[in-house]
Amino acid sequence: MDTNMKNGATLQSPPLEVVGLTKRFRQGNKQVTALDHVSLRVAEGEFVAVMGASGSGKSTLLHLAAGLTDATEGVVRVAGQDLASMSDKQLTHFRRRRIGLVFQSLNLVPALTAEENVLLPLYAASDRSHRVQLAGELLEQLGLGDRRTHRPGALSGGEQQRVAIARALVTEPAIVLADEPTGSLDSTNGQLICQLMRRLNDEQRRTIVVVTHEPTVAIWADRIVVLKDGQLQSQFESSSFDGPQELAAHYHGLTSTLEQPELVHGGQ
Ligand SMILES: Nc1ncnc2c1ncn2[C@@H]1O[C@H](COP(=O)(O)OP(=O)(O)OP(=O)(O)O)[C@@H](O)[C@H]1O
């Protein structure tokens, strides 16, 4: 049974729902449609990868979902809350509590330790001992228990990204939005981050949306959504593929069919 909550949100509200989402940017005297009437629903406990060629609108979708930029048309609801209905202040507060953000650039504060970086989103929370315990547990779960007091400069790229993930999780957000989280890492560390996201999804039912152009990253998700020229081109379950090579062949088939018409019947 639905229990009424604020602004029409219900206990059954999905962590993320976008409807008819459109974003146009002005570039000089031209207008670019970065996102074109995209509708997407991400269920509780789902792990979704958003793929697409450069410029297909992946980051724009993620930024709109996080309320970092306004939609030109359409609706974004996070945990049932319409982001457009909030004032800037409410949105900042809501984002801080309900949305975990992880970016390619690590955005850690160099002067703070790993633990202090993880604690940043909880700066205003009252119960300090509880939050320090939570940050400690997260760092432990992410294999950083012995790195708590290190500053980012003394951590590897993979460790820094794990700190950024711990920071994104510390508020128990409705959804984690990750934009190319492995983009600055070598493939071994990139795969470790993927394994970590998979584990967080499997064991803690964390809802995750990850933007990536790499099949070796997307294959870890449950569902893969492909954008093309700002539109949702196709989506499929990653379990339909027997590993990243098969996904890569399908994905490149999809994109080359559309981007290089001479290869339409060109096989793999
Ligand atoms: N702030 C902006 N101002 C003007 N145009 C923008 C802006 N942000 C994005 N765009 C344009 O919108 C389109 C989609 O960009 P977006 O960054 O969402 O693509 P992407 O799929 O994330 O690409 P990439 O994989 O290269 O990061 C591109 O044509 C881009 O140039």
Tab-separated table of C-alpha atoms and ligand atoms in Angstrom:
chain	number	residue	atom	x	y	z
A	1	MET	CA	0.000	0.000	0.000
A	2	ASP	CA	1.264	3.456	-0.865
A	3	THR	CA	2.032	5.608	2.109
A	4	ASN	CA	1.675	9.292	1.302
A	5	MET	CA	4.873	11.247	1.709
A	6	LYS	CA	5.974	14.781	0.823
A	7	ASN	CA	5.183	16.231	-2.627
A	8	GLY	CA	3.425	13.108	-3.873
A	9	ALA	CA	6.390	10.799	-3.225
A	10	THR	CA	5.398	7.354	-2.031
A	11	LEU	CA	7.324	4.488	-0.546
A	12	GLN	CA	7.060	2.885	-3.980
A	13	SER	CA	8.526	5.883	-5.800
A	14	PRO	CA	11.505	4.745	-7.864
A	15	PRO	CA	14.890	6.224	-6.960
A	16	LEU	CA	14.999	7.912	-10.360
A	17	GLU	CA	12.396	8.642	-12.971
A	18	VAL	CA	12.844	11.008	-15.903
A	19	VAL	CA	10.013	11.741	-18.298
A	20	GLY	CA	10.339	13.502	-21.648
A	21	LEU	CA	13.626	14.990	-20.516
A	22	THR	CA	15.020	17.539	-22.950
A	23	LYS	CA	17.996	19.856	-22.639
A	24	ARG	CA	19.007	22.453	-25.204
A	25	PHE	CA	22.185	24.502	-24.943
A	26	ARG	CA	23.046	27.674	-26.774
A	27	GLN	CA	26.422	27.418	-28.529
A	28	GLY	CA	27.079	30.868	-30.046
A	29	ASN	CA	24.083	31.517	-32.268
A	30	LYS	CA	23.313	27.803	-32.634
A	31	GLN	CA	21.158	25.707	-30.378
A	32	VAL	CA	22.293	22.184	-29.498
A	33	THR	CA	19.815	19.574	-28.330
A	34	ALA	CA	21.919	17.570	-25.878
A	35	LEU	CA	19.005	15.481	-24.645
A	36	ASP	CA	15.842	14.897	-26.622
A	37	HIS	CA	12.710	13.638	-24.832
A	38	VAL	CA	14.366	10.851	-22.869
A	39	SER	CA	12.225	8.813	-20.475
A	40	LEU	CA	13.802	6.355	-18.090
A	41	ARG	CA	12.887	4.712	-14.809
A	42	VAL	CA	15.477	3.218	-12.489
A	43	ALA	CA	14.038	0.797	-9.946
A	44	GLU	CA	15.103	0.399	-6.335
A	45	GLY	CA	18.224	-1.758	-6.152
A	46	GLU	CA	18.918	-1.549	-9.890
A	47	PHE	CA	22.373	-1.019	-11.401
A	48	VAL	CA	22.137	0.756	-14.761
A	49	ALA	CA	24.892	1.739	-17.189
A	50	VAL	CA	24.347	4.582	-19.662
A	51	MET	CA	26.459	4.197	-22.794
A	52	GLY	CA	26.758	6.239	-25.973
A	53	ALA	CA	29.284	7.935	-28.213
A	54	SER	CA	30.960	11.174	-27.204
A	55	GLY	CA	28.386	13.973	-27.300
A	56	SER	CA	25.387	11.615	-27.141
A	57	GLY	CA	24.102	13.275	-23.960
A	58	LYS	CA	25.240	10.886	-21.209
A	59	SER	CA	26.707	13.506	-18.865
A	60	THR	CA	23.832	15.865	-19.552
A	61	LEU	CA	21.395	13.150	-18.456
A	62	LEU	CA	23.375	12.547	-15.278
A	63	HIS	CA	23.685	16.253	-14.476
A	64	LEU	CA	19.941	16.733	-14.952
A	65	ALA	CA	19.235	13.695	-12.763
A	66	ALA	CA	21.378	15.271	-10.043
A	67	GLY	CA	19.676	18.652	-10.430
A	68	LEU	CA	23.009	20.258	-11.329
A	69	THR	CA	21.371	21.854	-14.342
A	70	ASP	CA	17.735	22.635	-15.249
A	71	ALA	CA	15.766	20.740	-17.868
A	72	THR	CA	14.479	22.658	-20.878
A	73	GLU	CA	11.471	20.325	-20.911
A	74	GLY	CA	10.410	17.253	-18.987
A	75	VAL	CA	10.520	16.051	-15.428
A	76	VAL	CA	13.156	14.578	-13.117
A	77	ARG	CA	11.956	12.809	-9.992
A	78	VAL	CA	14.387	11.442	-7.453
A	79	ALA	CA	12.725	9.198	-4.859
A	80	GLY	CA	9.442	10.672	-6.092
A	81	GLN	CA	10.459	14.295	-5.572
A	82	ASP	CA	10.202	16.599	-8.575
A	83	LEU	CA	13.525	18.477	-8.620
A	84	ALA	CA	11.977	21.445	-10.473
A	85	SER	CA	9.573	22.038	-7.572
A	86	MET	CA	12.440	22.856	-5.200
A	87	SER	CA	14.116	26.175	-4.478
A	88	ASP	CA	17.902	26.281	-4.999
A	89	LYS	CA	18.406	25.901	-1.265
A	90	GLN	CA	16.019	22.946	-0.986
A	91	LEU	CA	17.630	21.323	-4.007
A	92	THR	CA	21.142	21.682	-2.571
A	93	HIS	CA	19.974	20.177	0.700
A	94	PHE	CA	18.067	17.373	-1.074
A	95	ARG	CA	21.016	16.559	-3.334
A	96	ARG	CA	23.378	16.412	-0.390
A	97	ARG	CA	21.182	13.914	1.455
A	98	ARG	CA	19.571	11.846	-1.287
A	99	ILE	CA	21.969	11.766	-4.253
A	100	GLY	CA	25.478	10.304	-4.149
A	101	LEU	CA	27.678	11.789	-6.855
A	102	VAL	CA	30.903	10.286	-8.172
A	103	PHE	CA	32.789	11.948	-10.995
A	104	GLN	CA	35.786	11.042	-13.128
A	105	SER	CA	37.750	13.907	-11.640
A	106	LEU	CA	37.951	12.903	-8.045
A	107	ASN	CA	36.933	16.181	-6.423
A	108	LEU	CA	38.529	15.320	-3.103
A	109	VAL	CA	39.729	18.150	-0.906
A	110	PRO	CA	43.545	17.834	-0.885
A	111	ALA	CA	44.006	19.272	2.608
A	112	LEU	CA	41.610	16.810	4.261
A	113	THR	CA	42.249	13.184	5.177
A	114	ALA	CA	40.350	10.308	3.549
A	115	GLU	CA	38.039	10.157	6.553
A	116	GLU	CA	37.430	13.923	6.595
A	117	ASN	CA	36.625	13.839	2.871
A	118	VAL	CA	34.072	11.066	3.462
A	119	LEU	CA	32.554	13.065	6.323
A	120	LEU	CA	32.121	16.246	4.259
A	121	PRO	CA	28.486	15.602	3.211
A	122	LEU	CA	27.606	15.066	6.872
A	123	TYR	CA	29.186	18.319	7.966
A	124	ALA	CA	25.863	19.698	9.219
A	125	ALA	CA	24.650	16.449	10.824
A	126	SER	CA	24.409	16.673	14.579
A	127	ASP	CA	25.543	13.271	15.860
A	128	ARG	CA	29.294	13.398	15.309
A	129	SER	CA	30.159	10.061	16.879
A	130	HIS	CA	27.593	8.253	14.730
A	131	ARG	CA	28.872	9.832	11.527
A	132	VAL	CA	32.516	9.120	12.317
A	133	GLN	CA	31.546	5.493	12.942
A	134	LEU	CA	29.643	5.364	9.633
A	135	ALA	CA	32.554	6.865	7.684
A	136	GLY	CA	34.914	4.391	9.353
A	137	GLU	CA	32.659	1.458	8.405
A	138	LEU	CA	32.455	2.612	4.810
A	139	LEU	CA	36.204	3.079	4.491
A	140	GLU	CA	36.641	-0.393	5.979
A	141	GLN	CA	34.128	-1.944	3.536
A	142	LEU	CA	35.902	-0.266	0.644
A	143	GLY	CA	39.270	-1.626	1.714
A	144	LEU	CA	40.563	1.702	2.997
A	145	GLY	CA	40.551	0.982	6.729
A	146	ASP	CA	44.285	1.628	6.993
A	147	ARG	CA	44.096	4.769	4.815
A	148	ARG	CA	41.691	6.831	6.938
A	149	THR	CA	44.247	9.436	7.935
A	150	HIS	CA	45.981	9.714	4.554
A	151	ARG	CA	45.469	12.823	2.450
A	152	PRO	CA	44.475	12.344	-1.226
A	153	GLY	CA	48.018	13.132	-2.374
A	154	ALA	CA	49.232	10.041	-0.514
A	155	LEU	CA	46.615	7.743	-2.067
A	156	SER	CA	46.637	5.993	-5.453
A	157	GLY	CA	44.057	6.966	-8.096
A	158	GLY	CA	42.024	3.839	-7.345
A	159	GLU	CA	42.102	4.544	-3.609
A	160	GLN	CA	41.046	8.161	-4.201
A	161	GLN	CA	38.115	6.976	-6.289
A	162	ARG	CA	37.106	4.586	-3.487
A	163	VAL	CA	37.174	7.529	-1.054
A	164	ALA	CA	34.939	9.442	-3.489
A	165	ILE	CA	32.558	6.451	-3.560
A	166	ALA	CA	32.544	6.231	0.254
A	167	ARG	CA	31.730	9.948	0.364
A	168	ALA	CA	28.862	9.393	-2.101
A	169	LEU	CA	27.436	6.618	0.105
A	170	VAL	CA	27.785	8.194	3.533
A	171	THR	CA	24.372	9.885	3.509
A	172	GLU	CA	22.630	6.615	2.520
A	173	PRO	CA	21.390	8.277	-0.707
A	174	ALA	CA	18.396	7.080	-2.732
A	175	ILE	CA	20.687	6.776	-5.742
A	176	VAL	CA	24.358	6.928	-6.669
A	177	LEU	CA	25.105	8.715	-9.950
A	178	ALA	CA	28.601	8.050	-11.291
A	179	ASP	CA	29.987	9.832	-14.368
A	180	GLU	CA	32.876	7.839	-15.931
A	181	PRO	CA	34.090	6.779	-12.453
A	182	THR	CA	36.859	4.653	-13.957
A	183	GLY	CA	37.872	7.213	-16.583
A	184	SER	CA	41.012	8.380	-14.802
A	185	LEU	CA	42.139	4.888	-13.745
A	186	ASP	CA	44.153	2.148	-15.428
A	187	SER	CA	42.173	-0.927	-16.430
A	188	THR	CA	43.074	-2.974	-13.323
A	189	ASN	CA	41.966	-0.236	-10.935
A	190	GLY	CA	38.972	0.506	-13.169
A	191	GLN	CA	37.844	-3.113	-12.880
A	192	LEU	CA	38.303	-3.001	-9.096
A	193	ILE	CA	35.947	-0.019	-8.957
A	194	CYS	CA	33.429	-1.939	-11.108
A	195	GLN	CA	33.643	-4.972	-8.799
A	196	LEU	CA	33.084	-2.661	-5.872
A	197	MET	CA	29.972	-1.093	-7.424
A	198	ARG	CA	28.661	-4.598	-8.240
A	199	ARG	CA	29.225	-5.687	-4.643
A	200	LEU	CA	27.531	-2.583	-3.231
A	201	ASN	CA	24.579	-3.320	-5.494
A	202	ASP	CA	24.439	-7.063	-4.729
A	203	GLU	CA	25.038	-6.911	-1.003
A	204	GLN	CA	23.501	-3.579	-0.014
A	205	ARG	CA	20.986	-3.066	-2.829
A	206	ARG	CA	22.469	0.325	-3.599
A	207	THR	CA	20.811	1.854	-6.651
A	208	ILE	CA	23.511	2.919	-9.098
A	209	VAL	CA	23.555	4.687	-12.461
A	210	VAL	CA	26.944	4.783	-14.113
A	211	VAL	CA	27.820	6.695	-17.278
A	212	THR	CA	30.532	5.025	-19.325
A	213	HIS	CA	31.625	4.508	-22.895
A	214	GLU	CA	33.493	1.308	-21.975
A	215	PRO	CA	31.794	-2.095	-22.453
A	216	THR	CA	34.187	-3.523	-19.818
A	217	VAL	CA	32.520	-1.181	-17.296
A	218	ALA	CA	28.919	-1.396	-18.561
A	219	ILE	CA	28.905	-5.218	-18.446
A	220	TRP	CA	28.892	-5.052	-14.630
A	221	ALA	CA	25.479	-3.339	-14.612
A	222	ASP	CA	22.122	-5.144	-14.787
A	223	ARG	CA	20.725	-2.991	-17.571
A	224	ILE	CA	22.465	-1.014	-20.283
A	225	VAL	CA	20.860	2.047	-21.823
A	226	VAL	CA	22.337	3.439	-25.034
A	227	LEU	CA	21.958	7.088	-26.006
A	228	LYS	CA	22.425	8.352	-29.543
A	229	ASP	CA	22.189	12.049	-30.439
A	230	GLY	CA	20.412	12.778	-27.172
A	231	GLN	CA	17.789	10.087	-27.676
A	232	LEU	CA	17.372	6.741	-25.970
A	233	GLN	CA	18.402	4.452	-28.796
A	234	SER	CA	18.109	1.038	-27.160
A	235	GLN	CA	18.374	-0.808	-23.872
A	236	PHE	CA	19.112	-4.370	-22.922
A	237	GLU	CA	20.032	-6.623	-20.023
A	238	SER	CA	23.773	-7.191	-19.646
A	239	SER	CA	23.029	-10.875	-18.893
A	240	SER	CA	22.156	-11.300	-22.592
A	241	PHE	CA	25.898	-11.021	-23.311
A	242	ASP	CA	28.550	-13.565	-22.585
A	243	GLY	CA	31.158	-11.090	-21.345
A	244	PRO	CA	32.425	-7.649	-22.364
A	245	GLN	CA	33.673	-8.686	-25.828
A	246	GLU	CA	30.231	-9.813	-26.865
A	247	LEU	CA	28.724	-6.619	-25.453
A	248	ALA	CA	31.406	-4.563	-27.239
A	249	ALA	CA	30.619	-6.292	-30.559
A	250	HIS	CA	26.903	-5.595	-30.128
A	251	TYR	CA	27.489	-2.018	-29.001
A	252	HIS	CA	29.943	-1.211	-31.803
A	253	GLY	CA	27.547	-2.868	-34.245
A	254	LEU	CA	24.821	-0.527	-32.986
A	255	THR	CA	26.929	2.625	-33.153
A	256	SER	CA	28.745	1.799	-36.407
A	257	THR	CA	25.428	0.983	-38.094
A	258	LEU	CA	24.287	4.461	-37.285
A	259	GLU	CA	27.507	6.407	-37.560
A	260	GLN	CA	29.053	4.709	-40.591
A	261	PRO	CA	26.233	3.812	-43.009
A	262	GLU	CA	28.698	1.980	-45.304
A	263	LEU	CA	29.145	-0.625	-42.534
A	264	VAL	CA	25.453	-1.419	-42.148
A	265	HIS	CA	25.936	-4.992	-43.324
A	266	GLY	CA	29.574	-5.137	-42.380
A	267	GLY	CA	29.343	-7.819	-39.666
A	268	GLN	CA	31.536	-7.347	-36.577
B	1	LIG	N1	27.275	23.540	-20.968
B	1	LIG	C1	27.126	23.267	-22.277
B	1	LIG	N2	27.006	24.277	-23.170
B	1	LIG	C2	26.821	24.029	-24.485
B	1	LIG	N3	26.746	22.784	-25.007
B	1	LIG	C3	26.868	21.732	-24.163
B	1	LIG	C4	27.068	21.923	-22.767
B	1	LIG	N4	27.144	20.706	-22.175
B	1	LIG	C5	27.009	19.792	-23.156
B	1	LIG	N5	26.836	20.407	-24.349
B	1	LIG	C6	26.637	19.742	-25.650
B	1	LIG	O1	25.620	18.782	-25.485
B	1	LIG	C7	25.923	17.580	-26.192
B	1	LIG	C8	25.938	16.403	-25.224
B	1	LIG	O2	27.026	16.566	-24.320
B	1	LIG	P1	27.334	15.531	-23.146
B	1	LIG	O3	28.497	16.080	-22.399
B	1	LIG	O4	26.097	15.257	-22.393
B	1	LIG	O5	27.746	14.236	-23.970
B	1	LIG	P2	28.470	12.906	-23.450
B	1	LIG	O6	27.735	11.781	-24.094
B	1	LIG	O7	28.556	12.912	-21.975
B	1	LIG	O8	29.907	13.067	-24.102
B	1	LIG	P3	31.353	12.556	-23.561
B	1	LIG	O9	31.311	11.049	-23.628
B	1	LIG	O10	32.296	13.135	-24.563
B	1	LIG	O11	31.529	13.095	-22.181
B	1	LIG	C9	27.254	17.836	-26.895
B	1	LIG	O12	26.981	18.259	-28.206
B	1	LIG	C10	27.866	18.956	-26.078
B	1	LIG	O13	28.710	19.743	-26.881
